[in-house]
Short mmCIF file of C-alpha atoms in Angstrom, two decimals:
data_model
loop_
_atom_site.label_atom_id
_atom_site.label_comp_id
_atom_site.label_asym_id
_atom_site.label_seq_id
_atom_site.Cartn_x
_atom_site.Cartn_y
_atom_site.Cartn_z
CA MET A 200 8.45 12.21 12.17
CA TYR A 201 11.39 10.69 14.04
CA PRO A 202 15.00 11.22 12.88
CA PRO A 203 16.49 8.84 10.27
CA ILE A 204 17.83 5.54 11.61
CA GLN A 205 19.66 2.55 10.14
CA PRO A 206 18.52 -1.09 10.46
CA TYR A 207 20.45 -3.32 12.86
CA GLU A 208 19.45 -6.40 10.87
CA THR A 209 18.79 -6.99 7.17
CA GLY A 210 18.10 -10.29 5.46
CA THR A 211 16.25 -12.25 2.83
CA LEU A 212 13.58 -14.90 3.23
CA LYS A 213 12.71 -17.40 0.51
CA VAL A 214 8.92 -17.67 0.50
CA SER A 215 8.37 -19.79 -2.64
CA ASP A 216 10.30 -21.50 -5.42
CA ILE A 217 10.15 -18.16 -7.26
CA HIS A 218 10.17 -15.37 -4.66
CA THR A 219 12.73 -14.19 -2.11
CA LEU A 220 11.81 -11.21 0.09
CA TYR A 221 14.09 -8.51 1.48
CA TYR A 222 13.40 -7.51 5.09
CA GLU A 223 15.01 -5.27 7.71
CA VAL A 224 14.67 -4.60 11.42
CA SER A 225 15.47 -1.29 13.15
CA GLY A 226 14.73 0.52 16.41
CA ASN A 227 14.75 -1.26 19.78
CA LYS A 228 15.52 -5.01 19.74
CA GLU A 229 13.36 -5.40 22.85
CA GLY A 230 10.68 -2.96 21.71
CA SER A 231 7.07 -3.57 20.73
CA PRO A 232 7.13 -5.11 17.22
CA VAL A 233 5.49 -3.24 14.34
CA VAL A 234 5.34 -4.28 10.68
CA PHE A 235 5.16 -1.62 7.97
CA LEU A 236 3.16 -2.78 4.93
CA HIS A 237 4.06 -0.67 1.90
CA GLY A 238 1.78 0.59 -0.84
CA GLY A 239 1.37 0.02 -4.53
CA PRO A 240 1.29 -2.93 -4.64
CA GLY A 241 4.78 -2.86 -6.08
CA SER A 242 6.24 0.34 -4.62
CA GLY A 243 8.67 -1.24 -2.13
CA THR A 244 9.79 0.30 1.16
CA ASP A 245 11.78 3.49 1.71
CA PRO A 246 14.24 4.28 4.55
CA LYS A 247 11.92 7.16 5.59
CA ASP A 248 9.23 4.58 6.43
CA ARG A 249 11.16 3.79 9.63
CA GLN A 250 10.54 7.34 10.86
CA PHE A 251 6.84 6.90 11.71
CA PHE A 252 7.85 4.99 14.86
CA ASN A 253 9.62 5.90 18.11
CA PRO A 254 12.88 3.90 17.77
CA ARG A 255 13.24 3.65 21.55
CA LYS A 256 9.85 1.95 21.91
CA TYR A 257 9.36 0.00 18.67
CA LYS A 258 11.06 -2.92 16.98
CA ILE A 259 10.42 -1.76 13.40
CA ILE A 260 10.07 -4.37 10.64
CA LEU A 261 9.99 -3.36 6.97
CA PHE A 262 9.88 -5.77 4.04
CA ASP A 263 9.50 -5.51 0.28
CA GLN A 264 6.51 -7.48 -1.03
CA ARG A 265 6.81 -9.96 -3.92
CA GLY A 266 8.46 -8.41 -6.98
CA ALA A 267 8.95 -5.01 -5.26
CA GLY A 268 11.96 -3.07 -4.01
CA LYS A 269 14.92 -5.31 -3.18
CA SER A 270 12.85 -8.51 -3.32
CA THR A 271 13.54 -10.83 -6.23
CA PRO A 272 12.71 -11.46 -9.01
CA THR A 273 11.80 -7.83 -9.66
CA ALA A 274 8.37 -7.08 -11.19
CA SER A 275 7.41 -10.79 -11.20
CA LEU A 276 3.67 -11.44 -11.47
CA GLU A 277 3.83 -15.21 -10.94
CA GLU A 278 2.50 -16.45 -7.60
CA ASN A 279 1.77 -12.82 -6.72
CA THR A 280 -1.68 -12.35 -5.16
CA THR A 281 -3.15 -10.69 -2.07
CA TRP A 282 -3.28 -14.03 -0.29
CA ASP A 283 0.34 -14.85 -1.13
CA LEU A 284 1.30 -11.54 0.53
CA VAL A 285 -0.85 -12.31 3.59
CA LYS A 286 1.00 -15.64 3.94
CA ASP A 287 4.35 -13.88 3.45
CA THR A 288 3.53 -11.42 6.25
CA GLU A 289 2.94 -14.42 8.53
CA ARG A 290 6.20 -16.03 7.36
CA ILE A 291 8.12 -12.85 8.26
CA ARG A 292 6.49 -12.82 11.72
CA GLU A 293 7.35 -16.46 12.33
CA HIS A 294 10.90 -16.04 10.97
CA LEU A 295 11.52 -13.17 13.41
CA LYS A 296 9.92 -15.19 16.27
CA ILE A 297 7.32 -12.50 17.01
CA ASP A 298 4.12 -13.51 18.80
CA LYS A 299 1.94 -10.42 18.13
CA TRP A 300 2.70 -7.14 16.42
CA HIS A 301 1.30 -3.76 15.45
CA VAL A 302 0.40 -3.41 11.77
CA PHE A 303 0.85 -0.10 9.91
CA GLY A 304 -0.17 0.45 6.27
CA GLY A 305 -1.38 3.13 3.89
CA SER A 306 -3.06 2.98 0.49
CA TRP A 307 -2.48 -0.60 -0.79
CA GLY A 308 -0.76 -1.09 2.58
CA SER A 309 -4.16 -0.47 4.24
CA THR A 310 -5.71 -3.11 1.94
CA LEU A 311 -3.08 -5.66 2.89
CA SER A 312 -3.28 -4.68 6.57
CA LEU A 313 -7.04 -5.34 6.59
CA ALA A 314 -6.67 -8.61 4.65
CA TYR A 315 -3.89 -9.76 6.99
CA ALA A 316 -5.76 -8.77 10.16
CA GLN A 317 -8.95 -10.49 8.97
CA SER A 318 -6.93 -13.65 8.25
CA HIS A 319 -4.85 -13.55 11.48
CA PRO A 320 -6.71 -11.37 14.03
CA ASP A 321 -4.97 -13.11 16.94
CA ARG A 322 -1.59 -11.80 15.73
CA VAL A 323 -2.48 -8.08 15.56
CA LYS A 324 -2.09 -5.76 18.57
CA ALA A 325 -3.31 -2.60 16.82
CA LEU A 326 -3.81 -1.13 13.35
CA VAL A 327 -2.69 2.29 12.07
CA LEU A 328 -4.10 2.83 8.58
CA ARG A 329 -3.91 5.69 6.06
CA GLY A 330 -5.63 6.42 2.75
CA ILE A 331 -8.09 3.53 2.94
CA PHE A 332 -8.25 1.42 -0.21
CA THR A 333 -10.34 -1.74 -0.52
CA LEU A 334 -9.96 -2.36 -4.28
CA ARG A 335 -13.65 -2.11 -5.05
CA LYS A 336 -14.44 -1.60 -8.73
CA SER A 337 -15.87 1.85 -7.91
CA GLU A 338 -12.56 2.94 -6.32
CA LEU A 339 -10.49 1.75 -9.28
CA ARG A 340 -12.90 3.38 -11.73
CA PHE A 341 -12.63 6.74 -9.95
CA PHE A 342 -8.84 6.91 -10.18
CA TYR A 343 -8.10 5.05 -13.41
CA GLN A 344 -11.15 5.80 -15.57
CA GLU A 345 -13.29 8.77 -14.59
CA GLY A 346 -13.07 10.91 -11.47
CA THR A 347 -9.56 12.10 -10.76
CA SER A 348 -9.33 12.82 -14.49
CA HIS A 349 -11.64 15.81 -13.93
CA LEU A 350 -9.32 17.28 -11.28
CA PHE A 351 -6.00 16.66 -13.06
CA PRO A 352 -6.87 16.93 -16.78
CA ASP A 353 -3.29 17.88 -17.70
CA ALA A 354 -1.76 14.82 -16.01
CA TRP A 355 -4.62 12.66 -17.35
CA GLU A 356 -3.71 13.67 -20.90
CA GLU A 357 -0.21 12.26 -20.37
CA TYR A 358 -1.60 9.11 -18.73
CA VAL A 359 -3.91 8.25 -21.64
CA ALA A 360 -1.35 9.16 -24.32
CA PRO A 361 0.20 5.65 -24.76
CA ILE A 362 -3.26 4.05 -25.16
CA PRO A 363 -5.02 4.06 -28.57
CA GLU A 364 -8.27 6.03 -28.44
CA ALA A 365 -10.37 2.96 -29.23
CA GLU A 366 -9.09 1.24 -26.05
CA ARG A 367 -9.50 4.14 -23.60
CA HIS A 368 -12.93 3.00 -22.38
CA ASP A 369 -11.09 0.50 -20.12
CA MET A 370 -7.72 1.96 -19.15
CA ILE A 371 -6.70 -0.78 -16.70
CA THR A 372 -7.17 -3.52 -19.31
CA ALA A 373 -5.52 -1.45 -22.05
CA TYR A 374 -2.49 -0.81 -19.83
CA HIS A 375 -2.36 -4.51 -18.94
CA ALA A 376 -1.65 -5.35 -22.58
CA GLN A 377 1.16 -2.79 -22.84
CA LEU A 378 2.72 -3.59 -19.45
CA ASN A 379 2.94 -7.24 -20.52
CA SER A 380 4.12 -6.55 -24.09
CA VAL A 381 7.02 -8.61 -25.48
CA ASP A 382 8.57 -5.30 -26.57
CA GLU A 383 10.64 -3.82 -23.73
CA GLU A 384 10.34 -0.23 -24.92
CA THR A 385 6.53 -0.51 -24.99
CA ARG A 386 6.56 -1.98 -21.47
CA ILE A 387 8.84 0.69 -19.98
CA ASN A 388 7.05 3.61 -21.64
CA ALA A 389 3.71 2.32 -20.36
CA ALA A 390 5.17 1.73 -16.88
CA LYS A 391 6.49 5.30 -16.66
CA ALA A 392 3.19 6.82 -17.82
CA TRP A 393 1.17 4.66 -15.37
CA SER A 394 3.51 5.53 -12.48
CA LYS A 395 3.65 9.24 -13.30
CA TRP A 396 -0.15 9.47 -13.12
CA GLU A 397 -0.10 8.33 -9.49
CA MET A 398 2.96 10.43 -8.59
CA ALA A 399 1.32 13.54 -10.11
CA THR A 400 -1.88 13.13 -8.09
CA SER A 401 -0.62 11.94 -4.68
CA LYS A 402 -0.11 15.28 -2.95
CA LEU A 403 -2.12 18.46 -2.58
CA TYR A 404 0.92 20.26 -4.05
CA VAL A 405 2.53 18.27 -6.87
CA ASP A 406 5.99 17.09 -5.77
CA PRO A 407 8.73 17.21 -8.46
CA ALA A 408 10.76 14.60 -6.55
CA GLN A 409 7.86 12.13 -6.80
CA LEU A 410 7.48 12.82 -10.52
CA ALA A 411 11.20 12.12 -10.97
CA HIS A 412 10.75 8.77 -9.19
CA ALA A 413 8.43 7.66 -12.02
CA GLU A 414 11.30 8.11 -14.50
CA ASP A 415 13.33 5.32 -12.87
CA ASP A 416 12.91 2.35 -15.27
CA ARG A 417 13.35 -0.43 -12.70
CA TRP A 418 11.09 1.13 -10.07
CA ALA A 419 8.37 2.15 -12.54
CA ASN A 420 8.37 -1.30 -14.18
CA ALA A 421 7.80 -3.11 -10.87
CA PHE A 422 5.32 -0.55 -9.55
CA ALA A 423 3.17 -0.38 -12.70
CA ARG A 424 3.22 -4.08 -13.62
CA ILE A 425 2.38 -5.32 -10.12
CA GLU A 426 -0.28 -2.65 -9.44
CA ASN A 427 -1.98 -3.29 -12.75
CA HIS A 428 -1.80 -7.09 -12.24
CA TYR A 429 -3.67 -6.74 -8.93
CA PHE A 430 -6.21 -4.30 -10.30
CA VAL A 431 -7.04 -6.25 -13.45
CA ASN A 432 -7.70 -9.22 -11.12
CA ASP A 433 -9.88 -7.20 -8.68
CA GLY A 434 -7.36 -7.77 -5.89
CA PHE A 435 -8.09 -11.52 -5.98
CA MET A 436 -11.15 -11.05 -3.77
CA ARG A 437 -14.87 -10.38 -3.82
CA ASP A 438 -15.88 -6.79 -4.62
CA GLY A 439 -16.15 -5.10 -1.22
CA GLN A 440 -14.96 -8.19 0.68
CA LEU A 441 -12.83 -6.26 3.19
CA LEU A 442 -15.86 -4.14 4.20
CA GLU A 443 -18.29 -7.04 4.68
CA LYS A 444 -19.72 -7.26 8.20
CA GLN A 445 -18.61 -10.89 8.57
CA GLU A 446 -15.01 -9.82 7.81
CA ILE A 447 -15.07 -6.69 10.01
CA ASP A 448 -16.48 -8.74 12.90
CA LYS A 449 -13.20 -10.71 12.95
CA ILE A 450 -11.20 -7.53 13.74
CA ARG A 451 -13.75 -5.34 15.51
CA HIS A 452 -11.87 -5.76 18.81
CA ILE A 453 -8.52 -4.51 17.45
CA PRO A 454 -7.66 -0.89 18.42
CA THR A 455 -7.53 1.00 15.10
CA ILE A 456 -6.70 4.56 14.06
CA VAL A 457 -7.32 5.71 10.48
CA VAL A 458 -5.82 8.88 8.98
CA GLN A 459 -7.37 10.09 5.73
CA GLY A 460 -6.59 13.12 3.55
CA ARG A 461 -9.73 15.08 2.74
CA TYR A 462 -8.48 15.73 -0.81
CA ASP A 463 -7.04 12.28 -1.47
CA VAL A 464 -7.92 11.67 -5.13
CA VAL A 465 -6.06 8.32 -5.35
CA CYS A 466 -7.98 6.67 -2.50
CA PRO A 467 -10.89 9.07 -1.90
CA ALA A 468 -12.30 9.62 1.58
CA LYS A 469 -15.52 7.76 0.76
CA THR A 470 -13.82 4.42 1.40
CA ALA A 471 -12.59 5.51 4.85
CA HIS A 472 -16.13 6.79 5.52
CA ASP A 473 -17.58 3.45 4.41
CA LEU A 474 -15.15 1.64 6.73
CA LYS A 475 -16.26 3.84 9.65
CA GLN A 476 -19.93 3.07 8.85
CA VAL A 477 -19.41 -0.69 9.15
CA TRP A 478 -16.80 -0.38 11.93
CA PRO A 479 -17.81 2.57 14.16
CA GLU A 480 -15.32 1.51 16.85
CA ILE A 481 -12.36 2.89 14.84
CA THR A 482 -10.94 6.39 15.31
CA LEU A 483 -11.07 8.24 11.97
CA HIS A 484 -9.11 11.45 11.45
CA ILE A 485 -9.83 13.46 8.29
CA VAL A 486 -6.91 15.78 7.51
CA PRO A 487 -8.40 18.99 6.05
CA ASP A 488 -5.33 20.05 4.03
CA ALA A 489 -3.94 16.78 2.66
CA GLY A 490 -4.10 14.52 -0.35
CA HIS A 491 -2.96 10.90 -0.58
CA SER A 492 0.66 10.92 0.57
CA ALA A 493 1.69 9.75 4.04
CA ARG A 494 4.32 12.49 4.12
CA GLU A 495 2.11 15.55 3.91
CA PRO A 496 2.57 17.44 7.21
CA GLY A 497 -0.91 17.00 8.72
CA THR A 498 -1.07 13.32 7.80
CA ALA A 499 2.46 12.50 9.01
CA LYS A 500 1.78 14.28 12.33
CA LEU A 501 -1.38 12.24 13.00
CA LEU A 502 0.29 8.96 11.97
CA VAL A 503 3.14 9.55 14.41
CA GLU A 504 0.65 10.51 17.15
CA ALA A 505 -1.19 7.23 16.45
CA THR A 506 1.97 5.10 16.74
CA ASN A 507 2.93 6.98 19.91
CA LYS A 508 -0.49 6.24 21.40
CA PHE A 509 -0.19 2.50 20.70
CA ALA A 510 3.52 2.14 21.59
CA ASP A 511 2.88 0.73 25.08
CA LEU A 512 0.10 -1.70 24.12
#
């Protein structure tokens, strides 16, 4: 990855009566524009996200999606849907007077990247995607109900602990009740347990720093509430919509590189494989020694190689 850099511009953009988004621009003012779409939904951006791009060649745009990171109000679920975020991405592009840009996203960021590209294919130069996630019921069931639980039974035990046994047949719905409880302690405890489950399963080698992140009340509250809100609503789209031929046909011409960890148990490789089946034109790299995180060495290396390849488009 490239060395750390600071943004040369930061700002906020009011996108509705409720929501104001934080955004930043770094790298080369005259460079090829790229927008980084963060995961979660609800995780917010991180300064390290700038480092996937050559700062001499790219104008690097990061923004925090509704309710996430430095965007306000934090953890808000009102007017917060996939299609609101697609419109916000367009608003950021128009605000920065960009004609076309590269789009980079992993995990939920890959979902939003596909939804955005399918809505505005004429605005996308290229796609770099990681840990493909299309919010199908089968994908959610694998991570939040039965699948990953067989690989991380110790972490699963902690994840199910806040939920009464009678409600554990539908963990997403059960968590929805607690994450929206009127009691703040119930909400925060549920948010930390929900967040820790993902942090504990994101890398091939469990990262203590990621686990510590889940203990941050403000971050965990936004991350868990917004993620769960999207998942309980099936991403506000048809099951499998992003993989439908009619949707893929809209973006088939866009140069696309996908990087997928072989042992990703958050967004398993089957979804990337399914994407390749319906869209054979993409380049798909399976990293043999990686899980879900963008920052595992093999995954980070291939993501940087992908952005380097597209830098002069």
